[in-house]
Short mmCIF file of C-alpha atoms in Angstrom, two decimals:
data_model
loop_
_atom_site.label_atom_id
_atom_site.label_comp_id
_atom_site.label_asym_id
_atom_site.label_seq_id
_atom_site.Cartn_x
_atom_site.Cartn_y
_atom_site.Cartn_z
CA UNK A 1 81.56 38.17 20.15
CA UNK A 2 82.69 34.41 19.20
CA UNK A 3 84.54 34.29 22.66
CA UNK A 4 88.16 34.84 23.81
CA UNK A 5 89.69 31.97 21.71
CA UNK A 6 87.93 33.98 18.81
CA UNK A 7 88.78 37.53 19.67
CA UNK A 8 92.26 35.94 20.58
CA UNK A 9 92.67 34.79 16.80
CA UNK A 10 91.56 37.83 15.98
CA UNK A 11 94.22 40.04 17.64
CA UNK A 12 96.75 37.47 16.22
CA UNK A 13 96.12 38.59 13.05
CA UNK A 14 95.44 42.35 13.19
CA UNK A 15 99.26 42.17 15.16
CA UNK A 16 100.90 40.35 12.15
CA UNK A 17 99.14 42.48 10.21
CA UNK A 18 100.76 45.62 12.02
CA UNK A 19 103.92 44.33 12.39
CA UNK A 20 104.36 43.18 8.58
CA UNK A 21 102.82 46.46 7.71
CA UNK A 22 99.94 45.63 5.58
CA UNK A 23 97.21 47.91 5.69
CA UNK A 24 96.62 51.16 7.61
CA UNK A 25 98.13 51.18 10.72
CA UNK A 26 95.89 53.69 12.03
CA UNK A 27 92.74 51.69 11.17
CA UNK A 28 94.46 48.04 12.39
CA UNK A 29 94.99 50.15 15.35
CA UNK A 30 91.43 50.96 15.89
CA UNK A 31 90.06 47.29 15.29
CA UNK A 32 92.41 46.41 17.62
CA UNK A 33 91.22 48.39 20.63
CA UNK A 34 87.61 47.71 19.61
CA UNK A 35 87.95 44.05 19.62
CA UNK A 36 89.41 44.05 23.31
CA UNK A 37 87.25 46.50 24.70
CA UNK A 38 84.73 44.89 22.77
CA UNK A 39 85.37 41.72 24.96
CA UNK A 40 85.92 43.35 28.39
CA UNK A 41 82.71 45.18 27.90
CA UNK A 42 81.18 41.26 27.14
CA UNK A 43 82.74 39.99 30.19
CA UNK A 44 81.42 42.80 32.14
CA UNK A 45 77.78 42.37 31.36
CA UNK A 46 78.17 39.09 31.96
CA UNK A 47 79.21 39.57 35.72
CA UNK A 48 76.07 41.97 36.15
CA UNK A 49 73.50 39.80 34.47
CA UNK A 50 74.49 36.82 37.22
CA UNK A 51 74.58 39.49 39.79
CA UNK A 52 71.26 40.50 38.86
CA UNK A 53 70.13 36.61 38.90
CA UNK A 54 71.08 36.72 42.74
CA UNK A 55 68.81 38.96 43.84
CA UNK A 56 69.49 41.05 47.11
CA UNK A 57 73.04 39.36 47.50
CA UNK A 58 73.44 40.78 43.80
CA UNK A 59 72.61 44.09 43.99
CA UNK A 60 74.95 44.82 47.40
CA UNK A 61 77.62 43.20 45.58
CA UNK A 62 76.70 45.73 42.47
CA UNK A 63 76.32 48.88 44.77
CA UNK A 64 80.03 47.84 46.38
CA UNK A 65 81.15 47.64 42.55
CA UNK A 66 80.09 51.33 41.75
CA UNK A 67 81.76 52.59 45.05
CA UNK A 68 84.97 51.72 43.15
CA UNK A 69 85.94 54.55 40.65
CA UNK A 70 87.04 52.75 38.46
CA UNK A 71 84.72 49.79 37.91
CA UNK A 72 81.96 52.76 38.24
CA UNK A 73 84.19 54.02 35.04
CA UNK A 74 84.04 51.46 33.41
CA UNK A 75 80.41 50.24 34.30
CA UNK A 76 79.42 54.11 32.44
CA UNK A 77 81.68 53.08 29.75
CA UNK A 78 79.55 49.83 28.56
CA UNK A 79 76.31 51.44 29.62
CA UNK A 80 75.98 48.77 32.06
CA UNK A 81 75.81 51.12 35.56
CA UNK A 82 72.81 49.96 37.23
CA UNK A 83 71.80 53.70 38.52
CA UNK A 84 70.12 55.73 35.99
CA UNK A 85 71.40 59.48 35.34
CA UNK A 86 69.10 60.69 37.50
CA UNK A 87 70.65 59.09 40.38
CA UNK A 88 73.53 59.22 39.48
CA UNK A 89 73.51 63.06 39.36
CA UNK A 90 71.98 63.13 42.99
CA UNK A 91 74.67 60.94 43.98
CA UNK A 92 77.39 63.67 42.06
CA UNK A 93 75.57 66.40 43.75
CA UNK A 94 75.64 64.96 47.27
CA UNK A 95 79.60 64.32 47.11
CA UNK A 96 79.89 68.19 46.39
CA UNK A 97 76.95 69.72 49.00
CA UNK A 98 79.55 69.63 51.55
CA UNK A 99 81.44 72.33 50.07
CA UNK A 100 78.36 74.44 49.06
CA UNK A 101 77.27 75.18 52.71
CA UNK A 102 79.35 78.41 53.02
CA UNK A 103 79.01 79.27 49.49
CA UNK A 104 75.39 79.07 48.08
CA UNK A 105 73.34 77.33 50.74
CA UNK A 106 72.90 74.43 49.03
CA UNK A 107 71.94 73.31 45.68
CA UNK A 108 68.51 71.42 43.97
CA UNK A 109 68.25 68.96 40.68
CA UNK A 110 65.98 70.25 38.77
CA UNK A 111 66.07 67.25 36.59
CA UNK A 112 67.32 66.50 32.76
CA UNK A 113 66.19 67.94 29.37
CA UNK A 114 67.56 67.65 25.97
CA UNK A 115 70.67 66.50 27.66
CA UNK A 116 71.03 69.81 29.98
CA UNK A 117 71.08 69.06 33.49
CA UNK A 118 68.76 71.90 35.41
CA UNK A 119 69.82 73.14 39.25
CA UNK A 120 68.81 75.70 40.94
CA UNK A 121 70.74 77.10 44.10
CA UNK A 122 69.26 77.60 47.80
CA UNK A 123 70.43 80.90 49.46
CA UNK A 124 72.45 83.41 47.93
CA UNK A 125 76.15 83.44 46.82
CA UNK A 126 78.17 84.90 49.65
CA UNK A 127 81.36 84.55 51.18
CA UNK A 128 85.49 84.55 50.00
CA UNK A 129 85.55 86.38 46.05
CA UNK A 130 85.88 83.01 44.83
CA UNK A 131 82.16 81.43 46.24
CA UNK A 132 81.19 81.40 42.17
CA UNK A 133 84.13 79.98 41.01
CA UNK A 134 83.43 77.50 43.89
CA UNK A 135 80.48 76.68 42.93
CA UNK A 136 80.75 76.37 39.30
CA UNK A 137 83.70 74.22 39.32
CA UNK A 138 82.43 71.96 42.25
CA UNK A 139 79.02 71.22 40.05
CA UNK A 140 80.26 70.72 36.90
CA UNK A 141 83.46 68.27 37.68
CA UNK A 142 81.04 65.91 39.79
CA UNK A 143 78.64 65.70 37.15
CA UNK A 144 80.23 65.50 34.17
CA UNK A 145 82.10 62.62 36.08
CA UNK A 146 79.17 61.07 37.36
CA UNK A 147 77.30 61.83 33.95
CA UNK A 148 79.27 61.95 30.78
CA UNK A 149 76.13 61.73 28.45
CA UNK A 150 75.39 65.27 29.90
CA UNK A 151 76.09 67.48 27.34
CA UNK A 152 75.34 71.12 29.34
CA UNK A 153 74.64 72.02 32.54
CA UNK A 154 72.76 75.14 34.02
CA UNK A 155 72.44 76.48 37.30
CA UNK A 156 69.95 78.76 38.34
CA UNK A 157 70.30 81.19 41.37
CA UNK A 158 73.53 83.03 41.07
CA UNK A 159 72.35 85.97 43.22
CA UNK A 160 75.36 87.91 43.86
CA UNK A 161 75.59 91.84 42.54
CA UNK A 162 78.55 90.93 40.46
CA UNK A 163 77.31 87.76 38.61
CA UNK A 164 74.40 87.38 36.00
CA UNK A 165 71.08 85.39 37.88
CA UNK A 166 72.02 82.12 35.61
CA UNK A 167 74.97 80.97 35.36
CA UNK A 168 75.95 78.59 32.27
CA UNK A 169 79.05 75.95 32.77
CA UNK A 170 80.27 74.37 29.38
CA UNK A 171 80.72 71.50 28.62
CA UNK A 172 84.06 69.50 30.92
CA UNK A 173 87.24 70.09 28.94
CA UNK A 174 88.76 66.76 27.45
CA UNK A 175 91.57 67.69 29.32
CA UNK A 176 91.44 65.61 32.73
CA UNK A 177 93.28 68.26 34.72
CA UNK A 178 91.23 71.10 32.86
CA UNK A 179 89.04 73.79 34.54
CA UNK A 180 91.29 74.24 38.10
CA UNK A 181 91.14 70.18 38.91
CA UNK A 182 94.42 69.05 40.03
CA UNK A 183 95.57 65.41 40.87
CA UNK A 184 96.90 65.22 44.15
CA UNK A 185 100.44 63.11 44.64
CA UNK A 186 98.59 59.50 46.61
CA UNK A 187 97.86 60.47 50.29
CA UNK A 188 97.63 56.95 51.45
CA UNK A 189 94.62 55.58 53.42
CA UNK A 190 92.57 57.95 55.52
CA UNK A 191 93.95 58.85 58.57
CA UNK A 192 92.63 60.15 61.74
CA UNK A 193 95.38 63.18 61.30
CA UNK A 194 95.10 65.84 59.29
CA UNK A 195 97.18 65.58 55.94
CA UNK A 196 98.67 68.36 53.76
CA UNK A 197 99.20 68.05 50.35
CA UNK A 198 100.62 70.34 47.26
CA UNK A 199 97.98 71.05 44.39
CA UNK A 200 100.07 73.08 42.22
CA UNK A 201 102.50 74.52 44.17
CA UNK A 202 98.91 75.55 46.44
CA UNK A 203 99.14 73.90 50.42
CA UNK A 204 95.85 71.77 50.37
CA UNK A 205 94.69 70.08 53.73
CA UNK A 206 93.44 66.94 53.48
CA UNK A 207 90.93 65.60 56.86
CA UNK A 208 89.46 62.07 56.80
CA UNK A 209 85.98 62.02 58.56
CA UNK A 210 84.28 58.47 58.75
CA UNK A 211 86.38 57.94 55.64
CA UNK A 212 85.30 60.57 53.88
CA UNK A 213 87.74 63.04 52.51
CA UNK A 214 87.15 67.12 52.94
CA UNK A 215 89.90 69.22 51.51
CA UNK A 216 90.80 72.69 52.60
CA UNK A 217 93.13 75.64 51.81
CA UNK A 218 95.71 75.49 54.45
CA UNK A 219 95.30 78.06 56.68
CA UNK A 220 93.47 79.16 59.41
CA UNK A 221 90.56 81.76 59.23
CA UNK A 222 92.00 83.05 62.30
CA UNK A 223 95.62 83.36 62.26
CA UNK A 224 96.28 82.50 59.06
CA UNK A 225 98.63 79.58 60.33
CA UNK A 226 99.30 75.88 59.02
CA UNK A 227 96.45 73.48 60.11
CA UNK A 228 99.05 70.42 59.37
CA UNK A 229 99.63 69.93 63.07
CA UNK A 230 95.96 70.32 64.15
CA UNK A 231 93.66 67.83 66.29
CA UNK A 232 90.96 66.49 64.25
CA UNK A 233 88.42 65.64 66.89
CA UNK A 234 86.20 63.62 64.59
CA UNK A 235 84.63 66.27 62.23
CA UNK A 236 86.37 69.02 64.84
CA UNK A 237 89.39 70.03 63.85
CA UNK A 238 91.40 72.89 66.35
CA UNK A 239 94.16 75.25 65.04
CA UNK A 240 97.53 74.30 66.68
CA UNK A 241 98.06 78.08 66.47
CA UNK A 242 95.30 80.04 68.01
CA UNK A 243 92.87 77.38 69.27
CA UNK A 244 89.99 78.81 66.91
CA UNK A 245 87.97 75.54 65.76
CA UNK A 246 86.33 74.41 62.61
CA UNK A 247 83.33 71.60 61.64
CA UNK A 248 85.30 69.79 58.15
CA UNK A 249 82.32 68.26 57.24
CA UNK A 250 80.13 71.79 57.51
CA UNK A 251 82.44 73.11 54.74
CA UNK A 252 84.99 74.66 57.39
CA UNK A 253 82.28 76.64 59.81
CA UNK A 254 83.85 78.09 62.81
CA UNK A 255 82.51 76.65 65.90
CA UNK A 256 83.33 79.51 68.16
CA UNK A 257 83.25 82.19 65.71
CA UNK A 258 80.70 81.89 62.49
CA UNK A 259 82.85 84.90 60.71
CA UNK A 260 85.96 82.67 60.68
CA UNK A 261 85.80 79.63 58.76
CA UNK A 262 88.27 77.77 56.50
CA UNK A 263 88.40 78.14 52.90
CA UNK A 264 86.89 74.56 51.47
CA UNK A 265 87.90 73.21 47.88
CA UNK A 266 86.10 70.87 45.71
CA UNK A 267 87.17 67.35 45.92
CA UNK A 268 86.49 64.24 43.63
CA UNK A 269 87.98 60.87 43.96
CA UNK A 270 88.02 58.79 40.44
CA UNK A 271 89.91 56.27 38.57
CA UNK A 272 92.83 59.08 38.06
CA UNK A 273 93.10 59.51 42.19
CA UNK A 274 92.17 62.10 44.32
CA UNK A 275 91.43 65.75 42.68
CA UNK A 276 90.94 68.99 44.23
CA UNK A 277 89.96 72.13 42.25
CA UNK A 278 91.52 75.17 42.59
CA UNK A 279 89.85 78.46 42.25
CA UNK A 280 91.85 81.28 41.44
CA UNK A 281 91.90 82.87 44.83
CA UNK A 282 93.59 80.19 45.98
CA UNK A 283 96.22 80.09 43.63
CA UNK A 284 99.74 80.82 45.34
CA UNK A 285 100.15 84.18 43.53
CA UNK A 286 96.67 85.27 44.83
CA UNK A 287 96.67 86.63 48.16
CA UNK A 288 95.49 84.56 50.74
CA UNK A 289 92.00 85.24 52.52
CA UNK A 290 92.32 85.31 56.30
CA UNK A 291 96.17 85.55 57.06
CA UNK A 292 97.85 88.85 58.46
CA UNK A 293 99.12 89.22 55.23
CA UNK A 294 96.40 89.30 53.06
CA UNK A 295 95.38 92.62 55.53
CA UNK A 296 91.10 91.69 54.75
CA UNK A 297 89.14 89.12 56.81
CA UNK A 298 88.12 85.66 55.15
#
């Protein structure tokens, strides 16, 4: 780059040349973009080489950076993020484990070939008819976000009678909201109440646990009832209905009954805000596991 006076000159002219329509507009277009990305992506490895001068003090200051989701965006965009994909996979998988405890047990990193990511999950596939929709949408939106240079992933382990042993998630749609992710409208800062939200027309409760977001279905296992009034008791939250009590951060396990537990949904926060992704048991024209209505336990 010959600097911002340069590239400054240089958007000058491809403007002019835009406006006075000389050329292909597509094509000016596309210079155009390069250039300033171009010199954002210049600016940005600049900041990380002088963080990287400053040792310790440097690399806090570039961990804080890649909390953000969009500086971590952008950081993946320049091929400047200081975590390799490796890491930055078992970070992706450790924002979505949460959600796995009730589903599959857990799930391992197998590690990267060829561009496929390898997993392999702990304990069998059990629970609401959605677990392997669960599962597979969970996985695959946290690390395709975490990991766009992934081309494929595979997941070994899918052990339930009505699903093949391997399951194999394409490629993430270019489609942001594609695949059951929804956008959720801004919830503000996290709050020690619980929050509902609408994700698609679908109730979606929202708890805030040492500032870490969990997002549920809303409705109790046990009565089937709104959880929006509910005490949340650090990770305990209690049903303003029937008492019954769940652990948000152990994917919605009932503390005084294991066979009731809230229905969890996979949640990402990014550069586009927070997501949640919405199997299709939970979509409002699905019945809804665990209310009277529904007539079958959760």
């Amino acid at each position: 780059m010959t600097g911002v006076r340069g590239v400054g000159e240089q958007a000058d002219e491809l403007l002019a040349a835009l406006r006075a329509g000389r050329g292909d507009p597509a094509d000016t277009a596309d210079q155009l973009v390069r250039l300033l990305v171009g010199l954002y992506g210049d600016g940005l490895s600049h900041i990380t080489a002088i963080l990287d001068e400053h040792g310790k003090a440097g690399a806090a200051i570039m961990a804080a950076m890649t909390e953000d989701p969009l500086v971590d965006s952008l950081l993946l965009l320049h091929d400047l993020h200081p975590l390799d994909v490796d890491a930055r996979v078992q970070r992706a998988l450790d924002q979505v484990r949460p959600y796995l405890g009730s589903h599959a047990g857990g799930v391992r990193y197998l590690g990267i070939s060829g561009g496929i990511a390898k997993l392999r999950l702990e304990g069998s596939c059990h629970g609401c008819p959605s677990s392997a929709v669960t599962v597979k949408t969970a996985i695959e939106g946290a690390i395709m976000t975490a990991a766009p240079e992934i081309i494929e992933v595979v997941v070994e382990g899918m052990t339930t009678p009505s699903e093949p042993a391997l399951l194999q998630i394409r490629p993430r749609s270019a489609d942001p909201e594609g695949g059951g992710w929804v956008t959720l409208p801004p919830i503000g800062p996290p709050s020690a109440r619980p929050v509902v939200s609408q994700a698609a027309g679908t109730p979606v409760l929202i708890c805030a646990v040492r500032g870490t977001l969990y997002a549920y279905r809303d409705a109790c296992g046990g009565c089937g009832s709104s959880l929006a009034d509910g005490v949340l008791d650090r990770e305990q939250l209690t049903c303003p209905g029937c008492g019954a009590r769940y652990n948000v951060r152990l994917a919605g396990q009932g503390i005084d009954d294991a066979a009731r537990h809230l229905d969890p949904l996979p949640l990402l926060t990014d550069s586009t805000g927070v997501r949640v992704a919405l199997p299709e048991a939970t979509r409002p024209e699905a019945p809804l596991p665990g209310s009277v209505a529904a007539g079958t336990p959760s």
